[in-house]
Coordinates of C-alpha atoms in Angstrom, one line a residue:
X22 CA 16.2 -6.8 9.1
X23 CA 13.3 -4.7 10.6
X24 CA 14.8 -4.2 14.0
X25 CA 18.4 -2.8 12.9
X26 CA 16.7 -0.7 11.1
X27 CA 14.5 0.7 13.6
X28 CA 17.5 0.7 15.9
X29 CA 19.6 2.9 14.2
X30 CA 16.6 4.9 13.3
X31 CA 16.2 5.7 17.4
X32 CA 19.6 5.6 17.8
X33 CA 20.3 8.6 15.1
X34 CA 17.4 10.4 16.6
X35 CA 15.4 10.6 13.3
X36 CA 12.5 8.7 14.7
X37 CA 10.7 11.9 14.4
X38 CA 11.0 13.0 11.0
X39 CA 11.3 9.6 9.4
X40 CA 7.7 8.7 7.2
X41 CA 8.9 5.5 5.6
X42 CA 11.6 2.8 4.9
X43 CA 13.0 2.6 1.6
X44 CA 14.6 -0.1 0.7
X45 CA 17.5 -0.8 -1.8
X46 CA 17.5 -4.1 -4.2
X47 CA 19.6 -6.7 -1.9
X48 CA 16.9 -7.8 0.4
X49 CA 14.4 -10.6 -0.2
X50 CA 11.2 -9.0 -1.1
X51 CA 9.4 -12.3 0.2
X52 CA 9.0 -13.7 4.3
X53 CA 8.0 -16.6 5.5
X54 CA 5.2 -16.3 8.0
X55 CA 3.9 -19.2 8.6
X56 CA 4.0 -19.6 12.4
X57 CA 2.1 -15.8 12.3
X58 CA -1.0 -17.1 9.7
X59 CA -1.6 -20.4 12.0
X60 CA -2.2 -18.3 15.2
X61 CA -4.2 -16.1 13.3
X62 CA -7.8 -16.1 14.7
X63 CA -9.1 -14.1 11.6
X64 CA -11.5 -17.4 10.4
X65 CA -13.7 -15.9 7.8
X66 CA -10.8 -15.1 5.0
X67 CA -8.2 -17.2 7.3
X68 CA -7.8 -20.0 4.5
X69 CA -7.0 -17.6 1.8
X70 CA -4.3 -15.8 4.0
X71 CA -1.3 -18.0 3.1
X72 CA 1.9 -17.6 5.3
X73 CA 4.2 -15.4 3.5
X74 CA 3.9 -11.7 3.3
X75 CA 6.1 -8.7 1.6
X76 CA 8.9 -7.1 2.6
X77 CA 7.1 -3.9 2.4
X78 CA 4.3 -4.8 4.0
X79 CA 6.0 -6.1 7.2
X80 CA 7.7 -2.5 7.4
X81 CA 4.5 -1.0 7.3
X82 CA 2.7 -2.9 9.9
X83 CA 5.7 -2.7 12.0
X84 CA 4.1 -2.7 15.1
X85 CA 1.9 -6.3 14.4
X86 CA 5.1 -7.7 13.7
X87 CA 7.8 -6.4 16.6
X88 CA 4.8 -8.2 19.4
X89 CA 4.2 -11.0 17.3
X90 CA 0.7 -9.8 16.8
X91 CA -0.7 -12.5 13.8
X92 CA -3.9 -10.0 13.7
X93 CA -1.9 -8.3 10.5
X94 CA -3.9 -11.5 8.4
X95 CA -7.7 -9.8 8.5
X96 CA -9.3 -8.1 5.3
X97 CA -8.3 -4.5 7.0
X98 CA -5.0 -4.0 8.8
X99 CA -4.3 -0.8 7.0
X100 CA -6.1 2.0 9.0
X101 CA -4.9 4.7 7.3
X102 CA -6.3 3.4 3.6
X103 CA -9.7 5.2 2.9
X104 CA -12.7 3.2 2.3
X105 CA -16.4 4.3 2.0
X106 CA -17.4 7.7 3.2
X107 CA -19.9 6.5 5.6
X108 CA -16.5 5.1 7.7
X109 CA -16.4 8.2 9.1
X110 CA -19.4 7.3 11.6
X111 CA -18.1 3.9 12.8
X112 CA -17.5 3.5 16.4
X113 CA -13.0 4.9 16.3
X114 CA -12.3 3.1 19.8
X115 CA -10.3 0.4 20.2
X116 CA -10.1 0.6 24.2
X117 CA -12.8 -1.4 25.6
X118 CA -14.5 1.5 28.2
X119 CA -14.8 4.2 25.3
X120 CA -15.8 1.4 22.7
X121 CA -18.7 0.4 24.9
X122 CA -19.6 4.6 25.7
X123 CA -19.6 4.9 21.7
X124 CA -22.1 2.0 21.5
X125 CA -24.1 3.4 24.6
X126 CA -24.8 6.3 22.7
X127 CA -25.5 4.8 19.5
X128 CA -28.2 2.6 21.1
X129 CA -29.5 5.6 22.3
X130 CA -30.1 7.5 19.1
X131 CA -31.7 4.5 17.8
X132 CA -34.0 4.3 20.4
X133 CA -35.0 8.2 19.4
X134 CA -33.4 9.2 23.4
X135 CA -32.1 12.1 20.8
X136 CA -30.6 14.3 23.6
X137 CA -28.9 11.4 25.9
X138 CA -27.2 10.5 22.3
X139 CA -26.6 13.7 21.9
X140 CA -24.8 14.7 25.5
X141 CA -23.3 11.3 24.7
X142 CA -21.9 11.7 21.7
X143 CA -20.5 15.5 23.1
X144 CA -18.9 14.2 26.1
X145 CA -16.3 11.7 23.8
X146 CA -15.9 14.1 21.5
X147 CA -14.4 16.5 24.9
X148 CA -12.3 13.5 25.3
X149 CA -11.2 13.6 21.7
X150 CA -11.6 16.7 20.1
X151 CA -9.3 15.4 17.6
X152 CA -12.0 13.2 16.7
X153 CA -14.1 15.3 14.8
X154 CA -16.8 12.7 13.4
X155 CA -17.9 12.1 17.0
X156 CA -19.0 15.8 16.8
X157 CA -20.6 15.3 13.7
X158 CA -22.4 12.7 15.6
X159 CA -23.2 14.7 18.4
X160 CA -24.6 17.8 15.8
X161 CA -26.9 15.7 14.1
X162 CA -28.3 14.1 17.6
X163 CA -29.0 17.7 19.1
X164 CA -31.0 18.5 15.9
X165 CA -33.6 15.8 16.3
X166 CA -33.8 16.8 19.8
X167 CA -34.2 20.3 18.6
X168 CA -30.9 21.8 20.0
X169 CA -29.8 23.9 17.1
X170 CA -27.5 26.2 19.2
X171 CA -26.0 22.9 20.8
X172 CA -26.0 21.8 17.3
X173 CA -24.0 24.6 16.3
X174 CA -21.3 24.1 18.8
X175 CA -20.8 20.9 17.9
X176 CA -20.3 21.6 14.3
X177 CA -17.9 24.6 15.1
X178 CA -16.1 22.4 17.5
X179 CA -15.7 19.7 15.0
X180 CA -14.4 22.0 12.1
X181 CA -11.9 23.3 14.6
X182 CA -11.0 19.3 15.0
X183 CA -10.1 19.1 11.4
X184 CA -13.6 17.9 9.8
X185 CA -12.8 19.7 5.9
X186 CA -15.7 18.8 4.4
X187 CA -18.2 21.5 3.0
X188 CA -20.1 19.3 0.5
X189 CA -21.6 16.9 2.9
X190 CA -22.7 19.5 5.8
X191 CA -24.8 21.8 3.2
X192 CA -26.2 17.9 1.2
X193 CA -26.9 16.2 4.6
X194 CA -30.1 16.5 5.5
X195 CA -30.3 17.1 9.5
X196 CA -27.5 19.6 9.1
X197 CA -28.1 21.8 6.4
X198 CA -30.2 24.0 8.1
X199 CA -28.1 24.3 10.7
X200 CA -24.8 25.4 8.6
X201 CA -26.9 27.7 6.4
X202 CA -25.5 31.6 7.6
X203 CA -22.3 29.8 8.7
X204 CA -19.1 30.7 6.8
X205 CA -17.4 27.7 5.4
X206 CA -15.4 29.2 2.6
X207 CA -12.3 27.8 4.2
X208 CA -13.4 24.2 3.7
X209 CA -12.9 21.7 0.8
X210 CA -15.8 20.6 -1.8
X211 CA -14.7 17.3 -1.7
X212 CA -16.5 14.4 -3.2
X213 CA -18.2 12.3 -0.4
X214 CA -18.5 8.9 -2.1
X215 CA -15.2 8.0 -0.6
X216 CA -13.3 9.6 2.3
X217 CA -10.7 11.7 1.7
X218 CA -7.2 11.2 1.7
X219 CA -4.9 12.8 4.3
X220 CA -1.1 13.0 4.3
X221 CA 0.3 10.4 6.6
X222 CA 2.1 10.6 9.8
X223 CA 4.2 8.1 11.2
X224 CA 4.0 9.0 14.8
X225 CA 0.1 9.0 14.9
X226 CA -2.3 6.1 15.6
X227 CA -4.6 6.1 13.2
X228 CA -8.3 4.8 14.4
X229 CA -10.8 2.5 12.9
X230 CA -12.7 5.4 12.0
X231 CA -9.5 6.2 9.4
X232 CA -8.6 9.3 11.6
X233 CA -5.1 10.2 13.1
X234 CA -5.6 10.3 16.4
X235 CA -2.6 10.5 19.6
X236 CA -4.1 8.3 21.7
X237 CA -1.6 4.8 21.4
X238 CA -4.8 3.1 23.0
X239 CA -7.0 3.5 20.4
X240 CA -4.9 3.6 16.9
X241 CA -1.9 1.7 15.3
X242 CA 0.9 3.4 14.2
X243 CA 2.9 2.7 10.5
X244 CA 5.6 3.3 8.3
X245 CA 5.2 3.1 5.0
X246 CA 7.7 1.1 3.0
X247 CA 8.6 0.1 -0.6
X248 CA 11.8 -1.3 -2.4
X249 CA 13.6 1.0 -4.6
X250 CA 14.4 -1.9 -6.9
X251 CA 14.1 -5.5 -7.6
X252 CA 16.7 -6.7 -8.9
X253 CA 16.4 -10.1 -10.7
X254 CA 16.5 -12.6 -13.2
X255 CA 12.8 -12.4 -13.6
X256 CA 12.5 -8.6 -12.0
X257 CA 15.6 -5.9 -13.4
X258 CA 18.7 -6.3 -14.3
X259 CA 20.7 -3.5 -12.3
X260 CA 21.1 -0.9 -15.5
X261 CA 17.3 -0.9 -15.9
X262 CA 16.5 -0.3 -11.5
X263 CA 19.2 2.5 -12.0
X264 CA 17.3 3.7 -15.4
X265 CA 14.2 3.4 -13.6
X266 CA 15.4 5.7 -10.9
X267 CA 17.3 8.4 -12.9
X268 CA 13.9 8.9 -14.8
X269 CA 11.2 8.8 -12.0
X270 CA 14.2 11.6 -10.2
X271 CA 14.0 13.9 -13.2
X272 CA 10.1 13.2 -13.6
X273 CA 8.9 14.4 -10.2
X274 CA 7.2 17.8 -10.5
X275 CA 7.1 17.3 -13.9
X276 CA 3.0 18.6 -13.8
X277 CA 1.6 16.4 -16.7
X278 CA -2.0 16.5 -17.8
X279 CA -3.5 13.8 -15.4
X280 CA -5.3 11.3 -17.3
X281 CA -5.7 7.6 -16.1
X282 CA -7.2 4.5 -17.5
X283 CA -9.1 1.4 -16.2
X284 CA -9.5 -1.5 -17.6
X285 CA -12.4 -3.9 -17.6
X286 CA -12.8 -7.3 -19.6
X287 CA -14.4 -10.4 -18.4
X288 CA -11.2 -11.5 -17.0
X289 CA -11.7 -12.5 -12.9
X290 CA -9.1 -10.1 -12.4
X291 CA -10.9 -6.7 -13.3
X292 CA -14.1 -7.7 -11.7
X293 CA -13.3 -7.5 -7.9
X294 CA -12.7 -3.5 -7.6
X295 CA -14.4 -2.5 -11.1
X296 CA -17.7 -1.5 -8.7
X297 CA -15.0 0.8 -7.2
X298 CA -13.8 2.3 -10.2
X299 CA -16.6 5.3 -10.0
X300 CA -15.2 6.2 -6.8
X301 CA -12.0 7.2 -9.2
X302 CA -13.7 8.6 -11.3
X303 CA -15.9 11.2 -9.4
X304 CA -12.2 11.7 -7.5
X305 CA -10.2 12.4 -10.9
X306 CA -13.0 14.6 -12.3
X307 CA -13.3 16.8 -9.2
X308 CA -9.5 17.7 -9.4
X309 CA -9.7 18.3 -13.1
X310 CA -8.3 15.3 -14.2
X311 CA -9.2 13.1 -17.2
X312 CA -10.5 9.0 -17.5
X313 CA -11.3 6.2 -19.5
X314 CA -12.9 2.7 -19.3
X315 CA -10.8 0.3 -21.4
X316 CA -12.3 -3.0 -23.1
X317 CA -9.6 -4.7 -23.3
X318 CA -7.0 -6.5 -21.3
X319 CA -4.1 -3.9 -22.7
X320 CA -4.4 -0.1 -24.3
X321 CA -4.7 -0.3 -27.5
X322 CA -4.4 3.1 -28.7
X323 CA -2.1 6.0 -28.5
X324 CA -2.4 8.2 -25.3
X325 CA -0.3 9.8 -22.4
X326 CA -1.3 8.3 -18.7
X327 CA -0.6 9.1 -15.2
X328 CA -1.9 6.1 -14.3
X329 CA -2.9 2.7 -15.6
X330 CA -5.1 0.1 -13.0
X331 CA -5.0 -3.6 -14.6
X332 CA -6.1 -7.1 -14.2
X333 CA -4.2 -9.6 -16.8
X334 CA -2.1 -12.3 -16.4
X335 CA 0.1 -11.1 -19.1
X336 CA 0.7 -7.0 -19.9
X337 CA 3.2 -7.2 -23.3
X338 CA 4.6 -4.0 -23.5
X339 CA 6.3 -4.3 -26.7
X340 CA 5.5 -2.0 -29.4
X341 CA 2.6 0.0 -27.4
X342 CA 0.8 2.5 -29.4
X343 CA 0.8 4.4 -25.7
X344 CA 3.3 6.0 -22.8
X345 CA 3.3 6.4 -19.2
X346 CA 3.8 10.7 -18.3
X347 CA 6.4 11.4 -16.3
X348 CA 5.8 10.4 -12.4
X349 CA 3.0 8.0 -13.3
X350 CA 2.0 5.1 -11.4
X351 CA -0.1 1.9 -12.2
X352 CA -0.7 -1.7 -10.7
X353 CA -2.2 -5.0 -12.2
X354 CA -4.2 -7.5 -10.0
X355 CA -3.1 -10.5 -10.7
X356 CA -1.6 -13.4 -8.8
X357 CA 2.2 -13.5 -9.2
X358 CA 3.3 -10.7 -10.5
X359 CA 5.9 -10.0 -7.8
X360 CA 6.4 -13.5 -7.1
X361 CA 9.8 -13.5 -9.0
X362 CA 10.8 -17.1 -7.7
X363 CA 7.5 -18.0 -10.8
X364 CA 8.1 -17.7 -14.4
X365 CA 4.3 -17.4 -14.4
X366 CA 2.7 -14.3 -15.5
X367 CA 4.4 -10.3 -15.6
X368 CA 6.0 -9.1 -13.6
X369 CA 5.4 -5.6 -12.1
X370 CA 9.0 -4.4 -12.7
X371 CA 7.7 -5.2 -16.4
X372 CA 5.6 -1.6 -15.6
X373 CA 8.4 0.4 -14.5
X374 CA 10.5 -0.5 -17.3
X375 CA 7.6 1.0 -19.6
X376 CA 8.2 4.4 -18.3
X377 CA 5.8 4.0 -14.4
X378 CA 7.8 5.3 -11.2
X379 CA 6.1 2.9 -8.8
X380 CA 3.8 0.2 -9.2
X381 CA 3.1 -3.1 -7.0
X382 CA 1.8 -6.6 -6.8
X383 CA 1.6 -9.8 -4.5
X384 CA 4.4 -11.8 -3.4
X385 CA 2.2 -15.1 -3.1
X386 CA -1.1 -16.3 -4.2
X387 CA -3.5 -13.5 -3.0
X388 CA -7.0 -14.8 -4.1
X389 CA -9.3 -11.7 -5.6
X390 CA -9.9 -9.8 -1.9
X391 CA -9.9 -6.3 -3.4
X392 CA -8.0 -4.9 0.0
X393 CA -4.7 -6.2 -1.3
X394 CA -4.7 -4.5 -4.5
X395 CA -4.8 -0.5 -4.5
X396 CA -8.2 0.8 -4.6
X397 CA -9.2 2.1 -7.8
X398 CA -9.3 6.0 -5.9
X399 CA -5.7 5.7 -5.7
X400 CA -5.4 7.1 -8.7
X401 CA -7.5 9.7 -7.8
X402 CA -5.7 11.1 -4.9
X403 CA -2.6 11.2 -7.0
X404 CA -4.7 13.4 -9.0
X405 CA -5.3 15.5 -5.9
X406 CA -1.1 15.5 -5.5
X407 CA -0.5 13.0 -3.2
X408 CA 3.0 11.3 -3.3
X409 CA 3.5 7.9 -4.6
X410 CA 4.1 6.3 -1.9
X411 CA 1.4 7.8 0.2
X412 CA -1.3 6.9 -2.2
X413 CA -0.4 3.3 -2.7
X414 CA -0.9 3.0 1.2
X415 CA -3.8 5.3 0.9
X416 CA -5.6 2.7 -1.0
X417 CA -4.6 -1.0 0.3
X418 CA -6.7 -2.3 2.8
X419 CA -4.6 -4.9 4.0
X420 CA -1.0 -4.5 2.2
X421 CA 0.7 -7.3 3.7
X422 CA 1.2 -9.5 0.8
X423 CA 1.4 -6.5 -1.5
X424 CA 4.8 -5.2 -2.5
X425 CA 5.3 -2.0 -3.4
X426 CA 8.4 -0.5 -5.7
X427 CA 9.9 2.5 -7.4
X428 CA 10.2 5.9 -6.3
X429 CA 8.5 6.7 -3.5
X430 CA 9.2 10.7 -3.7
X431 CA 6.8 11.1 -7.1
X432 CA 4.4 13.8 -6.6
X433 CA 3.9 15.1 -10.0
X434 CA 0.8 17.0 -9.0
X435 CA 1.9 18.4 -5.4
X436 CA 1.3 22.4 -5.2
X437 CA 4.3 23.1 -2.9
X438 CA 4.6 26.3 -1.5
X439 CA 6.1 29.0 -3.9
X440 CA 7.7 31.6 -1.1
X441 CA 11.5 32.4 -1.3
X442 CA 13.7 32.5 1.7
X443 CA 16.7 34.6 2.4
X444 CA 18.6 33.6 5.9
X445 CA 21.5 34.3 7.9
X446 CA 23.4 32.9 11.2
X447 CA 24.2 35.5 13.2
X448 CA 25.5 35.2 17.5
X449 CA 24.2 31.6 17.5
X450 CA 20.8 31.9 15.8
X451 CA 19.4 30.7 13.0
X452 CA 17.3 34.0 11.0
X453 CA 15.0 33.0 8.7
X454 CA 12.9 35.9 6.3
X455 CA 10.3 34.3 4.4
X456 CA 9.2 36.5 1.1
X457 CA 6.3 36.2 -0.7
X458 CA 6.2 34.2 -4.3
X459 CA 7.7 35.9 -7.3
X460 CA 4.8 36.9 -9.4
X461 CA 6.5 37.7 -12.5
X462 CA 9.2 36.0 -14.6
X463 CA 11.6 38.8 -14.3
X464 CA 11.6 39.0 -10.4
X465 CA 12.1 35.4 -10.5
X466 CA 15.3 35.9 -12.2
X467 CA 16.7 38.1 -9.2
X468 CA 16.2 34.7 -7.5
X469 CA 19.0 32.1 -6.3
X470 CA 17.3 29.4 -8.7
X471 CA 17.5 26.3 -5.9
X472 CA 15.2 28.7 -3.6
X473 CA 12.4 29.9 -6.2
X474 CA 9.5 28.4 -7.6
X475 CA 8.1 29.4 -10.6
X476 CA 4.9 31.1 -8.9
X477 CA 3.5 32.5 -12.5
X478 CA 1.7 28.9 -13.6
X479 CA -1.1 29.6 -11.7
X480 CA -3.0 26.7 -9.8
X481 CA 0.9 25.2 -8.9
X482 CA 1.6 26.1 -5.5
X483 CA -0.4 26.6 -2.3
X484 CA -0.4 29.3 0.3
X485 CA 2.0 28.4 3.0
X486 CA 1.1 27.6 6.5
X487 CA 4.0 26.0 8.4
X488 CA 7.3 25.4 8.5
X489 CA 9.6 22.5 9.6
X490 CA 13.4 23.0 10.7
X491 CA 15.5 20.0 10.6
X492 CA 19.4 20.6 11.9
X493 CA 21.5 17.8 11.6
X494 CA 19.2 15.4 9.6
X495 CA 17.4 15.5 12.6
X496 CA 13.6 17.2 13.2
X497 CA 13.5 20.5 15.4
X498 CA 10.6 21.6 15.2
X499 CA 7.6 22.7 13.6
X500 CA 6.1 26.8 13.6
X501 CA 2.8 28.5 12.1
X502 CA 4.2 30.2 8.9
X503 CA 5.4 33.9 9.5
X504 CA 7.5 36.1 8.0
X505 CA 10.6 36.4 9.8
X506 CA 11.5 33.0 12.3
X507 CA 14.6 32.4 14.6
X508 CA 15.7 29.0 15.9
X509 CA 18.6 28.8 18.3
X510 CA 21.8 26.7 16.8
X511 CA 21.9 23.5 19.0
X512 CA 25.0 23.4 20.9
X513 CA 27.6 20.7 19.2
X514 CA 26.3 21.4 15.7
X515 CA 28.3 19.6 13.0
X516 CA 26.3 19.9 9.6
X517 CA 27.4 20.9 6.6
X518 CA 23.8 21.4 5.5
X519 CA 20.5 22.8 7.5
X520 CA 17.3 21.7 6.1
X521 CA 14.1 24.0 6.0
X522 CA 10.4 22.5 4.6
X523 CA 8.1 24.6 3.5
X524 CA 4.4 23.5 3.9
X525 CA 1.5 23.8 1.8
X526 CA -2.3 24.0 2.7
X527 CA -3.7 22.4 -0.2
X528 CA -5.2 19.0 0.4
X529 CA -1.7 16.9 0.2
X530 CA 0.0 19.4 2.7
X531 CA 2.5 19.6 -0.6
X532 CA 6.5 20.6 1.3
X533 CA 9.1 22.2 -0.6
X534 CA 12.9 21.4 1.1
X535 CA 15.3 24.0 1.2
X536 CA 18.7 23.1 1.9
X537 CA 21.4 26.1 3.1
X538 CA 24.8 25.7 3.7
X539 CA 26.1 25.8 7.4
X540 CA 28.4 29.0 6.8
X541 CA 25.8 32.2 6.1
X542 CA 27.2 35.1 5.5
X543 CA 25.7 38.1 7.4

């Protein structure tokens, strides 16, 4: 299955703009992979890695499976997910020569050799500026050897690198003397408990360190992946998948109050992330969202949720005093609940036929590792406007067992940009005004309505800052925002239909799509 797929994904040229695999309801959700988990050298958790994995999860660690790599089976295959803030500072190198330069230096600043570490720590980050924790590093090490202007650099260099966060340069000790006088008005106040989430790219690597990173020697590159439907005796029956569908479609900037619930009983199944849970709710709370600790194994009271994290055997979902919003998602850790071969326990189409657009659960026996169930801060960064799709992957450390389906495009909370666009093909080029956001209800109705955005709810769009052209189906290019743009029509052009994407700067990187017919009248 996997390699026809990737084959015609080359072979239509769409490599570059293609984030994930979506697939429909006719494919097994389950693979055997025996043969992989016995050459698996993983010995700690080995025994409670059984041989058969997701669908899903296969796609997504696409690159372990097309070299037969068993290495897939450890706690954390899932770089990308976000795990404890202090990840940030682990040695990001995979190659063996930079690995051992990383570890050089760290020996160094342990042995107080403050300015070796330091000079250290500055030369890898020259090597990867898009490593920006290595700068961090390298700050923090010219301090104690009372550098401050070096120390300066390497804090400028490393927030030109992409390092966003405000809140831990002005709380961390060494450093926030340093930043004091330095204007970081730009940068997010972003809770540090956890690190924060980033919008996924399928042509980076992504580090051990959790950063994107272009260098293929020291990062592993994914595509996300869930099933649209299952469709089943045990699962849905085809009218409910297409139900399911129709409603998570209509649903998907639907901007509902964000409120999510967490359950907590002395069931096995809540205890293994519950000391997570205040990661989500520091996470929710920051982006003006709203939580609660349940006591029992079910909601019992009325309410609207975005989100609902569980651990039962059984969820009955008859007569519920509750509802999911529009968009929401939720999962439930327990052992079988997308093992649809089992009568045993619900099943997590048994969610998505109460109202959530994407959920997920194990195809075999998991055991209670937390890393293959979503990390309670899931919910959180769908808080923050992440899509669906991205924040299920955001939070599972190792998803190969999990399966994940619904509607991958939910993003109830996303602050796309709000600019209109008026264009034109004129002598072979493509010409491109972007306009400013409508501030007032009567300008927007001067507006074509399938190019406007409703820019008087204020907090619900971002300020754009780049732009993506896709001709064909098929990625051109990306451009800094601006107000007028031109792209050459590519010889041979056939399209009925050119696609433009408008990009936000809010955390998510929230994109609006703008379709325009071929034929543009000058």
């Amino acid at each position: 299955i996997l390699k026809p797929v990737l084959d015609q994904v080359n072979e239509r040229r769409l490599a570059a703009g293609t984030q994930a695999i979506v697939y429909s309801s006719g494919f097994p959700y389950r693979v055997n992979v025996g043969q992989q988990q016995k050459a698996s050298t993983d010995s700690p958790i080995k025994k409670y890695q059984k041989g058969y994995a997701s669908l899903t999860g296969l796609t997504y660690l696409y690159q372990f499976i097309l070299r037969d790599d068993p290495n897939y089976f450890g706690e954390v295959s899932n770089l990308y997910a976000r795990q404890a803030f202090p990840r940030h500072f682990v040695n990001p190198f995979m190659q063996t020569e930079k690995r051992e330069a990383f570890d050089a230096a760290k020996k160094l600043a342990d042995a107080s050799e403050h300015l070796s570490a330091a000079d250290a720590f500055a030369d890898l980050f020259s090597q990867f500026p898009d490593m920006p924790p290595l700068g961090i590093l390298a700050a923090r090490e010219y301090v104690s050897a009372e550098r401050p202007d070096r120390a300066k650099e390497m804090i400028r260099a490393a927030l030109a690198g992409g390092w966003n966060n405000r809140k831990y340069l002005r709380n961390d000790k060494q450093l926030s003397p340093i930043v004091q006088g330095m204007n970081l008005d730009a940068l997010d106040e972003l809770p540090t408990m956890v690190q924060p989430p980033i919008p996924f790219r399928s042509e980076m690597q992504y580090a051990v360190n959790g950063w994107p990173t272009k260098d293929p020697n020291n990062g592993v590159r994914y595509l996300m992946s869930c099933m649209l439907a299952v469709v089943h005796a045990r699962g849905s029956t085809k009218a409910q998948a297409i139900e399911v569908l129709q409603t998570a479609a209509r649903d998907r900037e639907s901007r509902p109050k964000p409120e999510f619930w967490f359950t907590k009983t002395g069931d096995i199944r809540t205890k293994p992330r519950f000391p997570q849970v205040p990661e989500a709710l520091v996470w929710i709370n920051h982006f003006g969202g709203k939580c609660e600790i349940l006591s029992s194994a079910m909601p019992k009271r009325g309410g609207t949720i975005l989100g609902l994290m569980l651990g039962t055997p059984s969820t009955p979902l008859a007569n519920r005093q509750w509802e999911f919003a529009p968009g929401a998602i939720a999962d439930n850790l327990t052992s079988f609940s997308a093992t649809f071969d089992q009568a045993a326990q619900s099943k997590i189409t048994d969610l998505l036929h109460a109202g959530a657009a994407m959920a997920s659960g194990p195809v075999y026996e998991p055991y209670t590792i937390p890393s293959k169930f979503p990390r309670p801060v899931t919910y959180g960064f769908y808080a923050s406007g992440f899509s669906s799709i991205e924040c299920f992957y955001l939070g599972l450390g190792n998803p190969f067992q999990t399966l994940v389906v619904g509607d991958p495009l939910c993003q109830p909370l996303a602050k796309p940009p709000a600019n209109t666009v008026r264009h034109r093909i004129k002598d072979g080029n493509f010409q491109i005004a972007i306009l400013e956001p409508a501030i007032s209800p009567k300008s927007q109705k001067s507006q074509e309505p399938d190019k406007t955005i409703d820019a008087t709810q204020q907090g619900t769009s971002s300020k754009l800052v780049a732009i993506q052209l896709y001709v064909d189906g098929v990625f051109n290019k990306t451009v800094a925002a601006s107000k007028r743009l031109q792209f050459k029509v590519p010889d041979g052009f056939t399209a009925d239909r050119l696609r433009l994407v408008l990009i936000g700067d809010d955390i998510a990187r929230s994109q609006r799509s703008i379709l325009f017919p071929k034929e543009a009248k000058n």
